Tab-separated table of C-alpha atoms and ligand atoms in Angstrom:
chain	number	residue	atom	x	y	z
A	1347	MET	CA	-19.686	-4.292	27.156
A	1348	ASP	CA	-16.399	-6.219	27.054
A	1349	LEU	CA	-15.689	-6.875	23.371
A	1350	GLY	CA	-13.311	-9.743	24.172
A	1351	LEU	CA	-10.347	-8.263	22.304
A	1352	GLN	CA	-7.669	-8.213	25.031
A	1353	ARG	CA	-4.201	-8.871	23.534
A	1354	LYS	CA	-5.467	-9.259	19.967
A	1355	VAL	CA	-3.073	-7.830	17.388
A	1356	ALA	CA	-4.715	-5.173	15.192
A	1357	MET	CA	-3.336	-3.514	12.067
A	1358	VAL	CA	-5.028	-0.237	11.119
A	1359	ALA	CA	-4.039	1.325	7.788
A	1360	ALA	CA	-3.791	5.067	7.091
A	1361	ALA	CA	-4.284	5.775	10.771
A	1362	SER	CA	-2.288	8.896	11.578
A	1363	LYS	CA	-5.447	11.029	11.415
A	1364	GLY	CA	-9.213	11.011	11.104
A	1365	ILE	CA	-11.233	7.813	10.902
A	1366	GLY	CA	-8.222	5.456	10.871
A	1367	LEU	CA	-6.844	7.060	14.024
A	1368	ALA	CA	-10.235	6.779	15.748
A	1369	CYS	CA	-10.441	3.062	14.815
A	1370	ALA	CA	-6.978	2.466	16.284
A	1371	GLN	CA	-7.938	4.328	19.470
A	1372	ALA	CA	-11.148	2.309	19.853
A	1373	LEU	CA	-9.287	-1.008	19.417
A	1374	ALA	CA	-6.487	0.081	21.785
A	1375	ALA	CA	-9.120	0.911	24.414
A	1376	GLU	CA	-10.278	-2.733	24.133
A	1377	GLY	CA	-6.768	-3.981	24.905
A	1378	CYS	CA	-5.463	-4.714	21.389
A	1379	GLY	CA	-1.821	-4.362	20.439
A	1380	ILE	CA	-1.865	-1.765	17.669
A	1381	SER	CA	0.142	-1.469	14.463
A	1382	ILE	CA	-0.620	1.645	12.411
A	1383	CYS	CA	0.757	2.933	9.149
A	1384	ALA	CA	0.754	6.183	7.209
A	1385	ARG	CA	3.240	7.975	4.965
A	1386	HIS	CA	4.869	10.392	7.407
A	1387	GLU	CA	6.907	9.563	10.508
A	1388	GLU	CA	6.034	12.780	12.321
A	1389	THR	CA	2.242	12.451	12.099
A	1390	LEU	CA	2.528	8.754	12.966
A	1391	GLU	CA	4.363	9.668	16.183
A	1392	GLU	CA	1.664	12.217	17.043
A	1393	ALA	CA	-1.006	9.564	16.439
A	1394	ALA	CA	0.832	6.977	18.550
A	1395	ALA	CA	0.873	9.443	21.458
A	1396	LEU	CA	-2.938	9.621	21.196
A	1397	ILE	CA	-3.429	5.841	20.865
A	1398	GLY	CA	-1.094	4.541	23.555
A	1399	GLU	CA	2.563	4.016	24.419
A	1400	GLU	CA	2.759	0.506	23.003
A	1401	THR	CA	1.564	1.510	19.536
A	1402	ARG	CA	3.888	0.427	16.720
A	1403	THR	CA	4.181	2.819	13.783
A	1404	TYR	CA	5.320	2.072	10.227
A	1405	VAL	CA	5.982	4.480	7.380
A	1406	VAL	CA	3.999	2.952	4.522
A	1407	ASP	CA	2.278	4.174	1.372
A	1408	VAL	CA	-0.758	1.902	1.086
A	1409	SER	CA	-0.657	2.137	-2.709
A	1410	ASP	CA	2.780	0.479	-2.724
A	1411	LYS	CA	2.834	-3.332	-2.861
A	1412	ASP	CA	6.288	-3.679	-1.268
A	1413	ASP	CA	5.430	-1.247	1.540
A	1414	LEU	CA	2.345	-3.311	2.392
A	1415	ALA	CA	4.292	-6.591	2.418
A	1416	TRP	CA	6.931	-5.012	4.672
A	1417	TRP	CA	4.248	-3.657	7.064
A	1418	VAL	CA	2.581	-7.053	7.484
A	1419	GLU	CA	5.925	-8.813	7.991
A	1420	SER	CA	7.177	-6.179	10.453
A	1421	THR	CA	3.947	-6.326	12.469
A	1422	ARG	CA	4.268	-10.112	12.714
A	1423	ASN	CA	7.836	-9.796	13.931
A	1424	ASP	CA	7.116	-6.966	16.375
A	1425	LEU	CA	3.674	-7.879	17.757
A	1426	GLY	CA	2.803	-11.401	16.596
A	1427	GLU	CA	0.303	-12.852	14.113
A	1428	VAL	CA	-2.416	-10.462	12.970
A	1429	ASP	CA	-5.919	-11.001	14.400
A	1430	ILE	CA	-7.624	-7.828	13.166
A	1431	LEU	CA	-7.122	-5.881	9.953
A	1432	VAL	CA	-8.734	-2.509	9.287
A	1433	THR	CA	-8.047	-1.320	5.743
A	1434	ASN	CA	-8.207	2.407	5.083
A	1435	THR	CA	-6.655	5.028	2.832
A	1436	GLY	CA	-6.862	8.704	1.927
A	1437	GLY	CA	-9.856	9.570	-0.222
A	1438	PRO	CA	-9.431	9.598	-4.037
A	1439	PRO	CA	-9.471	13.022	-5.762
A	1440	ALA	CA	-12.732	14.955	-6.062
A	1441	GLY	CA	-14.034	16.519	-9.279
A	1442	SER	CA	-16.152	15.877	-12.336
A	1443	VAL	CA	-15.849	12.492	-14.023
A	1444	TRP	CA	-14.849	14.378	-17.211
A	1445	ASP	CA	-11.868	15.981	-15.471
A	1446	MET	CA	-10.374	12.796	-13.978
A	1447	THR	CA	-7.198	11.723	-15.812
A	1448	ASP	CA	-6.147	8.140	-16.547
A	1449	GLU	CA	-3.367	8.626	-14.009
A	1450	GLN	CA	-5.865	9.624	-11.296
A	1451	TRP	CA	-7.992	6.566	-12.066
A	1452	GLN	CA	-4.902	4.328	-11.907
A	1453	ASN	CA	-3.751	5.939	-8.638
A	1454	GLY	CA	-7.264	5.378	-7.299
A	1455	VAL	CA	-7.092	1.685	-8.162
A	1456	ASP	CA	-3.689	1.341	-6.488
A	1457	SER	CA	-4.495	3.269	-3.321
A	1458	THR	CA	-8.194	2.492	-2.843
A	1459	LEU	CA	-8.717	-0.993	-4.236
A	1460	MET	CA	-5.438	-2.897	-4.466
A	1461	ASN	CA	-4.444	-2.298	-0.836
A	1462	VAL	CA	-7.646	-4.105	0.167
A	1463	VAL	CA	-6.805	-7.011	-2.150
A	1464	ARG	CA	-3.170	-7.213	-1.047
A	1465	LEU	CA	-3.572	-6.776	2.698
A	1466	VAL	CA	-6.314	-9.386	3.021
A	1467	LYS	CA	-4.299	-11.823	0.911
A	1468	SER	CA	-1.304	-11.330	3.243
A	1469	VAL	CA	-3.091	-11.896	6.554
A	1470	GLN	CA	-5.764	-14.482	5.717
A	1471	GLU	CA	-3.571	-17.591	5.742
A	1472	SER	CA	-2.496	-17.177	9.356
A	1473	MET	CA	-6.034	-16.179	10.409
A	1474	ARG	CA	-7.315	-19.402	8.804
A	1475	GLN	CA	-4.755	-21.501	10.668
A	1476	ARG	CA	-5.811	-19.939	13.981
A	1477	GLU	CA	-9.529	-20.048	13.043
A	1478	TRP	CA	-10.197	-16.474	14.092
A	1479	GLY	CA	-10.015	-13.123	12.351
A	1480	ARG	CA	-11.763	-9.804	11.869
A	1481	ILE	CA	-11.375	-7.704	8.730
A	1482	VAL	CA	-13.057	-4.331	8.254
A	1483	HIS	CA	-12.758	-2.138	5.169
A	1484	ILE	CA	-13.302	1.603	5.604
A	1485	THR	CA	-14.848	2.837	2.366
A	1486	SER	CA	-17.655	5.372	1.869
A	1487	TYR	CA	-21.422	5.765	1.667
A	1488	VAL	CA	-20.851	6.813	-1.981
A	1489	ALA	CA	-20.477	3.072	-2.688
A	1490	LYS	CA	-24.262	2.870	-2.286
A	1491	GLU	CA	-25.152	6.384	-3.403
A	1492	PRO	CA	-22.659	7.433	-6.102
A	1493	SER	CA	-21.541	11.070	-5.907
A	1494	LEU	CA	-20.991	13.285	-8.974
A	1495	LEU	CA	-18.136	14.934	-7.044
A	1496	LEU	CA	-16.443	11.621	-6.227
A	1497	PRO	CA	-16.523	9.426	-9.370
A	1498	ILE	CA	-13.384	7.421	-8.573
A	1499	SER	CA	-14.361	6.822	-4.964
A	1500	SER	CA	-17.944	5.893	-5.937
A	1501	THR	CA	-16.817	3.403	-8.586
A	1502	LEU	CA	-14.065	1.687	-6.623
A	1503	ARG	CA	-15.982	1.582	-3.357
A	1504	ALA	CA	-18.902	-0.156	-5.078
A	1505	GLY	CA	-16.325	-2.708	-6.287
A	1506	ILE	CA	-15.045	-3.149	-2.738
A	1507	MET	CA	-18.604	-4.029	-1.651
A	1508	ALA	CA	-18.457	-7.002	-4.041
A	1509	LEU	CA	-14.930	-7.875	-2.919
A	1510	THR	CA	-16.071	-7.775	0.729
A	1511	LYS	CA	-18.743	-10.358	-0.053
A	1512	VAL	CA	-16.272	-12.588	-1.915
A	1513	GLN	CA	-13.673	-12.395	0.873
A	1514	ALA	CA	-16.318	-12.954	3.562
A	1515	ARG	CA	-17.718	-16.089	1.915
A	1516	GLU	CA	-14.235	-17.516	1.263
A	1517	LEU	CA	-13.205	-16.969	4.882
A	1518	ALA	CA	-16.472	-17.758	6.689
A	1519	PRO	CA	-15.602	-21.450	7.326
A	1520	TYR	CA	-12.549	-20.354	9.320
A	1521	GLY	CA	-14.195	-18.060	11.893
A	1522	ILE	CA	-13.102	-14.950	10.020
A	1523	THR	CA	-15.528	-12.100	9.324
A	1524	VAL	CA	-15.138	-9.454	6.624
A	1525	ASN	CA	-17.275	-6.311	6.550
A	1526	GLY	CA	-17.235	-2.826	5.089
A	1527	ILE	CA	-17.969	0.360	6.986
A	1528	LEU	CA	-19.284	3.125	4.738
A	1529	PRO	CA	-18.951	6.424	6.608
A	1530	GLY	CA	-21.070	9.439	5.796
A	1531	ASN	CA	-19.925	13.027	6.387
A	1532	THR	CA	-17.404	12.792	9.204
A	1533	MET	CA	-15.518	15.758	10.643
A	1534	THR	CA	-11.920	15.121	9.524
A	1535	ASP	CA	-9.273	16.782	7.332
A	1536	ARG	CA	-10.806	14.991	4.331
A	1537	GLN	CA	-14.179	16.560	5.061
A	1538	THR	CA	-12.558	19.983	5.375
A	1539	HIS	CA	-10.887	19.437	1.980
A	1540	LEU	CA	-14.221	18.512	0.367
A	1541	ALA	CA	-15.902	21.525	2.026
A	1542	GLU	CA	-13.143	23.769	0.614
A	1543	ILE	CA	-14.010	22.543	-2.899
A	1544	LYS	CA	-17.702	23.210	-2.240
A	1545	ALA	CA	-16.902	26.704	-0.907
A	1546	GLY	CA	-14.784	27.452	-3.999
A	1547	LYS	CA	-17.592	26.364	-6.333
A	1548	GLU	CA	-20.296	28.270	-4.492
A	1549	GLY	CA	-18.260	31.368	-3.609
A	1550	THR	CA	-18.766	30.933	0.139
A	1551	SER	CA	-16.329	30.621	3.043
A	1552	LEU	CA	-15.095	27.269	4.376
A	1553	ASP	CA	-17.017	27.848	7.587
A	1554	GLU	CA	-20.243	28.483	5.646
A	1555	ALA	CA	-19.664	25.370	3.526
A	1556	LEU	CA	-19.130	23.191	6.627
A	1557	LYS	CA	-22.244	24.646	8.269
A	1558	ALA	CA	-24.274	23.996	5.088
A	1559	ILE	CA	-23.144	20.343	4.953
A	1560	ALA	CA	-24.204	19.884	8.579
A	1561	ALA	CA	-27.496	21.768	8.082
A	1562	ASN	CA	-28.406	19.572	5.073
A	1563	HIS	CA	-27.775	16.371	7.011
A	1564	PRO	CA	-30.812	14.599	8.526
A	1565	MET	CA	-29.086	14.739	11.923
A	1566	LYS	CA	-28.094	18.386	11.433
A	1567	ARG	CA	-24.486	17.521	12.141
A	1568	MET	CA	-21.606	15.407	10.888
A	1569	ALA	CA	-20.309	12.249	12.530
A	1570	THR	CA	-17.274	12.356	14.776
A	1571	PRO	CA	-14.468	9.950	13.811
A	1572	GLN	CA	-15.034	8.284	17.193
A	1573	GLU	CA	-18.567	7.332	16.159
A	1574	ILE	CA	-17.098	5.422	13.205
A	1575	GLY	CA	-14.334	3.884	15.343
A	1576	ALA	CA	-16.864	2.561	17.869
A	1577	VAL	CA	-18.780	0.660	15.168
A	1578	VAL	CA	-15.550	-0.769	13.760
A	1579	ALA	CA	-14.519	-1.978	17.237
A	1580	PHE	CA	-17.887	-3.711	17.619
A	1581	LEU	CA	-17.475	-5.448	14.240
A	1582	CYS	CA	-14.136	-6.765	15.532
A	1583	SER	CA	-15.687	-8.069	18.751
A	1584	GLN	CA	-16.362	-11.667	19.790
A	1585	GLN	CA	-20.057	-10.750	19.876
A	1586	ALA	CA	-20.059	-9.867	16.144
A	1587	ALA	CA	-18.871	-13.354	15.095
A	1588	PHE	CA	-21.942	-14.023	12.903
A	1589	LEU	CA	-21.979	-10.601	11.228
A	1590	SER	CA	-20.090	-10.929	7.956
A	1591	GLY	CA	-20.162	-9.918	4.293
A	1592	GLN	CA	-22.011	-6.686	5.037
A	1593	SER	CA	-21.397	-3.136	3.848
A	1594	ILE	CA	-22.812	-0.936	6.570
A	1595	CYS	CA	-23.470	2.773	6.121
A	1596	VAL	CA	-22.603	4.754	9.236
A	1597	ASP	CA	-24.051	7.932	7.815
A	1598	GLY	CA	-26.772	8.982	10.237
A	1599	SER	CA	-29.407	7.955	7.639
A	1600	ALA	CA	-28.074	10.427	5.023
A	1601	SER	CA	-28.233	7.999	2.099
A	1602	GLY	CA	-31.756	7.500	0.811
A	1603	GLY	CA	-31.492	4.063	-0.810
A	1604	LEU	CA	-32.481	0.767	0.757
B	1956	NAD	P1	-8.183	12.025	6.665
B	1956	NAD	O1	-7.669	12.865	5.548
B	1956	NAD	O2	-8.597	12.661	7.928
B	1956	NAD	O3	-7.132	10.875	7.021
B	1956	NAD	C1	-6.572	10.088	6.019
B	1956	NAD	C2	-5.441	9.264	6.602
B	1956	NAD	O4	-4.911	8.471	5.561
B	1956	NAD	C3	-4.278	10.102	7.134
B	1956	NAD	O5	-3.760	9.468	8.256
B	1956	NAD	C4	-3.299	10.078	5.968
B	1956	NAD	O6	-1.971	10.277	6.381
B	1956	NAD	C5	-3.492	8.649	5.484
B	1956	NAD	N1	-3.126	8.384	4.095
B	1956	NAD	C6	-3.579	9.036	2.999
B	1956	NAD	N2	-3.059	8.482	1.888
B	1956	NAD	C7	-2.249	7.461	2.305
B	1956	NAD	C8	-1.435	6.519	1.632
B	1956	NAD	N3	-1.326	6.505	0.299
B	1956	NAD	N4	-0.745	5.634	2.373
B	1956	NAD	C9	-0.834	5.637	3.723
B	1956	NAD	N5	-1.592	6.497	4.412
B	1956	NAD	C10	-2.301	7.403	3.709
B	1956	NAD	O7	-9.400	11.207	6.006
B	1956	NAD	P2	-10.652	10.482	6.690
B	1956	NAD	O8	-11.790	11.409	6.652
B	1956	NAD	O9	-10.244	9.847	7.964
B	1956	NAD	O10	-10.965	9.395	5.570
B	1956	NAD	C11	-10.556	8.046	5.658
B	1956	NAD	C12	-11.298	7.289	4.580
B	1956	NAD	O11	-12.706	7.399	4.804
B	1956	NAD	C13	-11.039	7.838	3.172
B	1956	NAD	O12	-10.835	6.781	2.301
B	1956	NAD	C14	-12.302	8.592	2.823
B	1956	NAD	O13	-12.574	8.556	1.448
B	1956	NAD	C15	-13.338	7.814	3.616
B	1956	NAD	N6	-14.521	8.621	3.915
B	1956	NAD	C16	-14.426	9.759	4.649
B	1956	NAD	C17	-15.573	10.525	4.870
B	1956	NAD	C18	-15.540	11.816	5.660
B	1956	NAD	O14	-16.542	12.537	5.657
B	1956	NAD	N7	-14.458	12.128	6.356
B	1956	NAD	C19	-16.797	10.117	4.335
B	1956	NAD	C20	-16.853	8.938	3.595
B	1956	NAD	C21	-15.697	8.198	3.387
């Protein structure tokens, strides 16, 4: 299916690895011009080699307001007005709610929530003027099924579900859609990190912890980042023009709630 995205300009945040990288690859395969950011030049260059020659890379910390403003402005100058925005970030720290410090909560707000507020604010005006836009927030299934291991992520991602609805309804009259993708267990560095914590707690090896996570999943495996990227690309398509304000679990039916 042709998603109708040839020559659209797409910004994908935190995209040097994992799910962000897979989203950028999926949008590049549809003919988008791609702008990615992450904190390290070297990993960005490695990612660009996997996405395509034309990929623009920007060293940005998504928790930093000035970095975000610079990224949006630079993308406009280098590629043109932004048609597609995929927000993403590294996952907040894992651990018991009693162990999380005020500083970790504040860092979580800055890196997980405020980048979504700031980036959408920066791109929406020009999307409105051109009466077309696609915005997708990568969050987590813990927004719908809070995790005792991920209190900061669970809390802030539930908030982003509400923010997604607010942004979607504000922007609906202008042909702009806003949705959240809530991945389940996906085989990335983040998942390996979480499996390491599980292994440490349970006195098993990393390999055993990863196998146990897969074995406990209804599909008996984890998602690949590409399976998340494919859904994000569809949400950005012309065909998905009437799909907005939704927070969609891509978790292989792992979460039990309605
Ligand atoms: P990952 O660790 O594989 O990749 C994270 C990416 O974010 C990397 O490119 C890293 O460089 C970049 N990054 C981290 N902090 C950044 C910052 N402050 N500024 C700019 N770039 C930054 O992680 P992933 O598995 O791809 O996870 C992406 C998002 O999806 C996370 O928010 C995570 O919580 C969420 N998620 C992941 C899973 C999973 O199983 N992998 C499940 C649910 C939700």
